[in-house]
XYZ file of C-alpha atoms in Angstrom:
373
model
C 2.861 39.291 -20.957
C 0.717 36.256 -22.068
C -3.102 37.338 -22.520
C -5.912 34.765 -22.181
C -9.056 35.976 -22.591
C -9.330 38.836 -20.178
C -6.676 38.234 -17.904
C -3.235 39.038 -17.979
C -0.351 36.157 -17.367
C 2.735 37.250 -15.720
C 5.853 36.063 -17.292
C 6.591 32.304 -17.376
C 9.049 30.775 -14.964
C 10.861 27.262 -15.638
C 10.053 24.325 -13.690
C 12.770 23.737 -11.069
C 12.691 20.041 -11.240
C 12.121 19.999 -15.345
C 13.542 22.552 -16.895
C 11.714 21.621 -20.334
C 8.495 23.395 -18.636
C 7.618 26.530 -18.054
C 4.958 28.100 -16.202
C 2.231 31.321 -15.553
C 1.151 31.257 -12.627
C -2.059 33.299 -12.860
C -2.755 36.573 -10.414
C -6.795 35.765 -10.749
C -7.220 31.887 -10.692
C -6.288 29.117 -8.452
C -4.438 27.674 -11.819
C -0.911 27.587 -14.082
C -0.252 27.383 -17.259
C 2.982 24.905 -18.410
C 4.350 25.329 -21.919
C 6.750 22.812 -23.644
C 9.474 24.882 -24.577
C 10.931 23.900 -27.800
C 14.520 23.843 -27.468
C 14.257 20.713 -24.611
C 11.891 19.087 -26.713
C 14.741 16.651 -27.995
C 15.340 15.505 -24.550
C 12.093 14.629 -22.867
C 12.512 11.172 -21.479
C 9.713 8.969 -21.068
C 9.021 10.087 -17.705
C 8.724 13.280 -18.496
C 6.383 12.485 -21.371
C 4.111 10.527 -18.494
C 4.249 13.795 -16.088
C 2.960 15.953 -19.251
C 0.728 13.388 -19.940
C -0.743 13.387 -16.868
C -1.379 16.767 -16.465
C -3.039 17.087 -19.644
C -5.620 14.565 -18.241
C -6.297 17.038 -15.585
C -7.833 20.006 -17.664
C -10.739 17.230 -18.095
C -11.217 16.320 -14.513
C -10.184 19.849 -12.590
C -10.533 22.785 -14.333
C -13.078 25.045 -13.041
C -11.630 28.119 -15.274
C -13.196 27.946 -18.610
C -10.339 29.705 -20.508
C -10.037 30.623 -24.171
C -8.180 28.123 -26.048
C -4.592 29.681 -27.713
C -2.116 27.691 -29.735
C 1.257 28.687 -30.195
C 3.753 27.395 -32.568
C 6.308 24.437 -31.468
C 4.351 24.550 -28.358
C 1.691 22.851 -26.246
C 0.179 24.079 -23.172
C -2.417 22.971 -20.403
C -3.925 23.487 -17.211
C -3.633 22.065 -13.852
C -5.266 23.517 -11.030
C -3.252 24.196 -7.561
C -6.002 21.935 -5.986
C -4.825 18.830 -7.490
C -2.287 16.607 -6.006
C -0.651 16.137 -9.070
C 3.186 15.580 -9.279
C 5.883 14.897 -11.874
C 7.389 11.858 -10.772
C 11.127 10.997 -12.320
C 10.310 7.504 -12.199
C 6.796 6.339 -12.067
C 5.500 3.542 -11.326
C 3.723 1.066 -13.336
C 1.693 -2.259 -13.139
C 4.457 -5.184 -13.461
C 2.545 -7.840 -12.879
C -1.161 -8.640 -12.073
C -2.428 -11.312 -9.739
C -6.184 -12.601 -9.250
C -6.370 -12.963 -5.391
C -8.822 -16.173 -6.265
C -10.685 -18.024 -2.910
C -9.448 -20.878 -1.187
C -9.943 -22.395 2.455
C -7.715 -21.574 5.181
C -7.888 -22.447 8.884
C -11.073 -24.105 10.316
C -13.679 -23.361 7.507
C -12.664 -19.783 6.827
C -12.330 -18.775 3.155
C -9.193 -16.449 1.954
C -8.583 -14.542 -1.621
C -4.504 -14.695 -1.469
C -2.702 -12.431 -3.785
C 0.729 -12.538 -2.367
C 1.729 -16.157 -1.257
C 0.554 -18.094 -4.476
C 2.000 -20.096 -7.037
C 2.551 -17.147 -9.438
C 3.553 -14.870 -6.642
C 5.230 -16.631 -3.890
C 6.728 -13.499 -1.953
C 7.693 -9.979 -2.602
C 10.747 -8.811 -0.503
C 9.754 -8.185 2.471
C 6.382 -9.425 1.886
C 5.145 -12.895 2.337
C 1.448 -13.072 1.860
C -1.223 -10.828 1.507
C -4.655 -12.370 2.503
C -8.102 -11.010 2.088
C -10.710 -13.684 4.816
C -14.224 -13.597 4.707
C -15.135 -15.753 8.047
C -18.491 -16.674 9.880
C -18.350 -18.620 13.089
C -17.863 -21.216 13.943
C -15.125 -20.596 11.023
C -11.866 -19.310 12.547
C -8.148 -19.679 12.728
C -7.759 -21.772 15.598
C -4.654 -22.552 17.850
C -1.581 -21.948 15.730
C 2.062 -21.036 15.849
C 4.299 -18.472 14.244
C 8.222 -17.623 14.159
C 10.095 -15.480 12.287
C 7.749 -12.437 10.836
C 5.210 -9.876 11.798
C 1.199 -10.012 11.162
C -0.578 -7.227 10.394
C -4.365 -7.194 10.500
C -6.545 -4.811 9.761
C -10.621 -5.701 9.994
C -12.823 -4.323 7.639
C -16.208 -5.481 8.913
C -17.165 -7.335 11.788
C -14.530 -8.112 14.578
C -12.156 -10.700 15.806
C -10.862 -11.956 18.829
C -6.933 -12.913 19.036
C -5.304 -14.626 22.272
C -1.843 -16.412 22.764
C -0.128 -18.260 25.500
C 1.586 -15.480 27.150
C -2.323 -14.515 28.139
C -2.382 -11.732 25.648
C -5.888 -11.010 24.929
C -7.982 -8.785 22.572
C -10.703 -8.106 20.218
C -10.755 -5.835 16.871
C -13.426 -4.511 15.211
C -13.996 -2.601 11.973
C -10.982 -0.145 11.474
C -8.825 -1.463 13.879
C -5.097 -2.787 13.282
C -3.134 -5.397 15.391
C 0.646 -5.186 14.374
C 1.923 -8.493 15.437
C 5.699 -9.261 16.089
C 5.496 -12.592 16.369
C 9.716 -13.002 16.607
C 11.256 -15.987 18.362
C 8.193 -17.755 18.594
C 4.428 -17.833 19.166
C 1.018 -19.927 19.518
C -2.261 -17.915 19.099
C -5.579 -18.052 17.909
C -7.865 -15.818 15.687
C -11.367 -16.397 16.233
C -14.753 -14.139 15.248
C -16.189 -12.020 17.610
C -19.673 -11.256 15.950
C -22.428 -12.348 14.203
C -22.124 -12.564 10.536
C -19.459 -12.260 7.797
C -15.869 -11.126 9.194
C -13.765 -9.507 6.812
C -10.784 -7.895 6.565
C -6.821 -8.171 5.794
C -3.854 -9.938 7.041
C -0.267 -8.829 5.656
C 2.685 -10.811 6.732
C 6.097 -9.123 6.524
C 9.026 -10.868 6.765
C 11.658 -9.917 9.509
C 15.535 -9.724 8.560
C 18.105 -12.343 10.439
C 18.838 -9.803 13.209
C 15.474 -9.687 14.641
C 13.616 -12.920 13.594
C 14.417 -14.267 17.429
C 13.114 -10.955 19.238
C 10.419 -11.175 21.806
C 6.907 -10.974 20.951
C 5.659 -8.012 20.938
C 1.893 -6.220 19.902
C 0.699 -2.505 18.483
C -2.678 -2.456 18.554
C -4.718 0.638 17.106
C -7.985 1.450 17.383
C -9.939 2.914 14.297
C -10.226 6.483 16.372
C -5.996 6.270 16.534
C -5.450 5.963 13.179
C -4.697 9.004 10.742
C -7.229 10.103 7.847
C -6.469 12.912 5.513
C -9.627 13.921 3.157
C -8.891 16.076 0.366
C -9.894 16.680 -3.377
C -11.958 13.446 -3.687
C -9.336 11.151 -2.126
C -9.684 9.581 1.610
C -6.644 7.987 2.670
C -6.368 5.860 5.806
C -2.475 6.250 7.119
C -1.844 2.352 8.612
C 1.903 2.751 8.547
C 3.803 5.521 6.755
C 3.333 8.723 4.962
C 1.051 10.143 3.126
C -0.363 13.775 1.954
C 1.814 14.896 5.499
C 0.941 12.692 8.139
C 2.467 10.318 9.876
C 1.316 7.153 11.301
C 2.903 6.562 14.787
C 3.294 2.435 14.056
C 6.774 1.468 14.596
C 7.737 -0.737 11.701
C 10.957 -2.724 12.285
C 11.357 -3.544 8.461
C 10.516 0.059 6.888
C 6.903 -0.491 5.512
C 3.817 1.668 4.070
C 0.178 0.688 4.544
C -2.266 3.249 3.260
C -5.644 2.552 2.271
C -7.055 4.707 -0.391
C -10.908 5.616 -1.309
C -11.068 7.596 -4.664
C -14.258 9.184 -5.097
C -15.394 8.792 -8.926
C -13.513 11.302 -11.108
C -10.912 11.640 -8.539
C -7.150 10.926 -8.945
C -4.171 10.366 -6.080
C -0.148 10.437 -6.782
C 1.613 8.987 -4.105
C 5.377 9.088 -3.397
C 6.806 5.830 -2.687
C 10.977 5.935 -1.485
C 12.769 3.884 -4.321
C 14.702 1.547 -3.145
C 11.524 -0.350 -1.478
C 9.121 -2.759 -3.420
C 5.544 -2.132 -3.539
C 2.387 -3.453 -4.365
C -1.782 -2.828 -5.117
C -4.601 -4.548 -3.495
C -8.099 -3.805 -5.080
C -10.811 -3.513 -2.266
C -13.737 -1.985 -4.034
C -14.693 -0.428 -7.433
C -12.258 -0.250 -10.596
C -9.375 1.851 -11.373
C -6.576 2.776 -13.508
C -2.804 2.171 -12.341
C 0.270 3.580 -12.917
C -0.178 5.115 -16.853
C -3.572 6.655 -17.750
C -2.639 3.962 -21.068
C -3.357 1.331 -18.533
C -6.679 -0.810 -18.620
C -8.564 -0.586 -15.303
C -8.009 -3.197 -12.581
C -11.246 -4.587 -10.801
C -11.632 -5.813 -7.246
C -9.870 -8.564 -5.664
C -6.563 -8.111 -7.891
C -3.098 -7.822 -6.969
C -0.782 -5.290 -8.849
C 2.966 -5.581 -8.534
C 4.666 -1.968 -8.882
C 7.688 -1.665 -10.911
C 10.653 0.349 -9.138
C 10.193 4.393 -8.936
C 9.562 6.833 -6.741
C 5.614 7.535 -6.847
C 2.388 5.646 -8.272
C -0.396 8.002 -9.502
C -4.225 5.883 -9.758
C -7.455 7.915 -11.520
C -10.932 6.710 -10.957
C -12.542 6.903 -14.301
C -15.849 4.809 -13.087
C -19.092 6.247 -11.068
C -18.088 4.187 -8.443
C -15.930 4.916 -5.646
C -12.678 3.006 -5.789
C -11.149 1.410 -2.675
C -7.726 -0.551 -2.610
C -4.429 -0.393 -0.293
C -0.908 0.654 -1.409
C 1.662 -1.147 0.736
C 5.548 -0.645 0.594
C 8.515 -2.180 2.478
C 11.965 -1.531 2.381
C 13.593 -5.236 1.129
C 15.720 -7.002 3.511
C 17.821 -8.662 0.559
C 17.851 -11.917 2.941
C 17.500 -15.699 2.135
C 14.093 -17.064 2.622
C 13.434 -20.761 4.014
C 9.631 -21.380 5.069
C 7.578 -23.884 6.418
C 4.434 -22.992 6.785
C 4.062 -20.022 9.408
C 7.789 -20.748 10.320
C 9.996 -18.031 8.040
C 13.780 -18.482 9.069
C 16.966 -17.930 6.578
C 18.298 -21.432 6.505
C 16.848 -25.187 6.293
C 19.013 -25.750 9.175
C 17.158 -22.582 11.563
C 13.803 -24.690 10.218
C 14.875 -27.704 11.550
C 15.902 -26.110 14.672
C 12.409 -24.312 14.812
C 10.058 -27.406 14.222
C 12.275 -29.010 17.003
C 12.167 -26.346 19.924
C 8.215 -25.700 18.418
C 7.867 -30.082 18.811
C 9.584 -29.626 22.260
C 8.380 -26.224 24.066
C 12.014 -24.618 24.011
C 13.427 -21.444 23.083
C 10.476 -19.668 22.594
C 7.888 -22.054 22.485
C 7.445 -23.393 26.255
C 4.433 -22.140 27.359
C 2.919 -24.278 24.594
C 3.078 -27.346 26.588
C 0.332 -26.373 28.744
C -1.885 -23.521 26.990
C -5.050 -23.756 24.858
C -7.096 -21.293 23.450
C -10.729 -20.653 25.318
């Protein structure tokens, strides 16, 4: 038995997923003790080194125990609480590249900040652009067409209205998510639907060769239909995917994650992330530290490209809250060819696009006849 202070330890247990850790769980507090055993210290890799790491940085931000300090030779030992989210990922993920998301004009007098879809980032299997609008009417995105990929957009003040030629017709406000398939072909307009600054995000994800000529098709969510979880400090909005055991109902035809995070300051989240797919970081609010606790924080209106692994962990060290999206896909591994909002897999299937778009065919003939009111 391992005494600390006055309360007695049971004995230590190894870690099932790294057996270089051992733990106590205590019979009195909502905490456990880890101990680097000596004889695996020759084999931590650096992953483990970033999991022990990690949870040292917890005794400063969770423990609510004040427990008598104990040292024991060839060993070190710390606390994390069973509140904390915390997790030993095999593989974490780290900040590969970041990307100022810096304004430009877009439409009809609207004003984007695109991080995905510039220069120094033209794509990111299976994403093709990531833009962040800020529009006041008469601003807008007026009549235009689309082929090949889905839209996703997801207001974050003010609202929208979006209508096509097949005499689809809605508006969205703060909170709510259109999922656009736009597929074999489409003409529609995005327009504001209130006074003021409109803001929000639109994500376009590419669709593979199998199912870039499918009918259009919409999910549209209301803010009151879409998942929050709440818990230690951390608010996360569930747009598509998984996350702290809930589900979002979207149907995503190329696998995807959309979760939008608020840390509270102090607060930290670790997020699994399957590890085959890509990912990447949009900063919304506040500052925030990405990947390593090593890392320098990241400010609004940046883009962070993940490197591959199976879980990103983010601590908000500020006295600000921190607010920024994780999104995920599963790559499609496909040849891209795009012209503007026409993504296809050959120069040829362009061609053949800008002609049945120039035309009305295949797709496109209601366009002969429709405009926007």
């Amino acid at each position: 038995m391992v005494s600390i202070g006055a309360h007695l330890i049971p004995p230590r247990h190894h870690h099932p997923l790294h057996p270089e850790l051992a733990f106590h769980k205590s019979n009195t507090h909502t905490h456990y003790i880890y101990t680097l055993i000596t004889p695996y210290q020759t084999q931590i890799t650096d992953s483990k080194k970033y999991m022990i790491k990690s949870l040292t940085y917890t005794i400063a931000t969770h423990l609510t125990t004040r427990l008598t300090a104990f040292s024991g030779r060839n060993s070190s030992k710390f606390v994390m609480t069973t509140a904390s989210e915390e997790v030993g990922f095999s593989a974490p993920r780290l900040v590969m590249k970041k990307v100022l998301a810096k304004s430009q004009s877009e439409g009809d007098g609207a004003v984007v900040r695109r991080s995905i879809g510039r220069p120094e980032l033209k794509s990111l299997d299976p994403f093709l652009m990531l833009d962040e609008f800020s529009v006041s009417a008469p601003a807008g995105f007026p009549d235009h067409p689309h082929r090949g990929f889905e839209t996703v957009t997801y207001m974050l003040e003010g609202a929208f209205t979006h209508q096509d030629f097949s005499g689809h017709k809605g508006t969205i406000r703060a909170g709510d998510v259109q999922w656009m398939t736009a597929g074999r072909g489409i003409i529609h307009s995005e327009m504001p639907a209130a006074s003021g600054v409109q803001t929000g995000l639109q994500l376009w994800i590419n669709l593979s060769s199998k199912d870039k000529m499918v009918e259009p098709n919409y999910q549209e969510l209301l803010r009151e239909e879409i998942k929050t979880v709440e818990r230690g400090g951390v608010k996360v909005t569930i747009i598509a995917g998984e996350s702290m055991g809930v589900k979002s109902p979207v149907y995503t035809r190329t696998p995807t994650m959309f979760l939008d995070f608020t840390l509270d300051p102090r607060a930290q989240m670790h997020q699994q992330i399957p590890e085959s797919w890509n990912s990447f970081v949009y900063v919304l609010e506040g500052e925030g530290v990405f990947g390593s606790m090593d890392s320098k924080p990241v400010s609004a209106h940046h883009g962070l490209v993940l490197s591959q692994g199976d879980g990103l962990s983010v601590w908000n060290h500020g006295s600000n809250p921190l607010r920024f999206v994780l999104i995920g896909g599963q790559p499609i591994n496909e040849p891209v060819v795009q012209y503007g909002p026409f993504v296809m897999n050959t120069q040829d299937e362009i061609e053949k696009t800008l002609q049945d778009y120039q035309y009305c065919q295949n797709g496109f003939e209601m366009a002969k006849y429709w405009r926007s009111q």
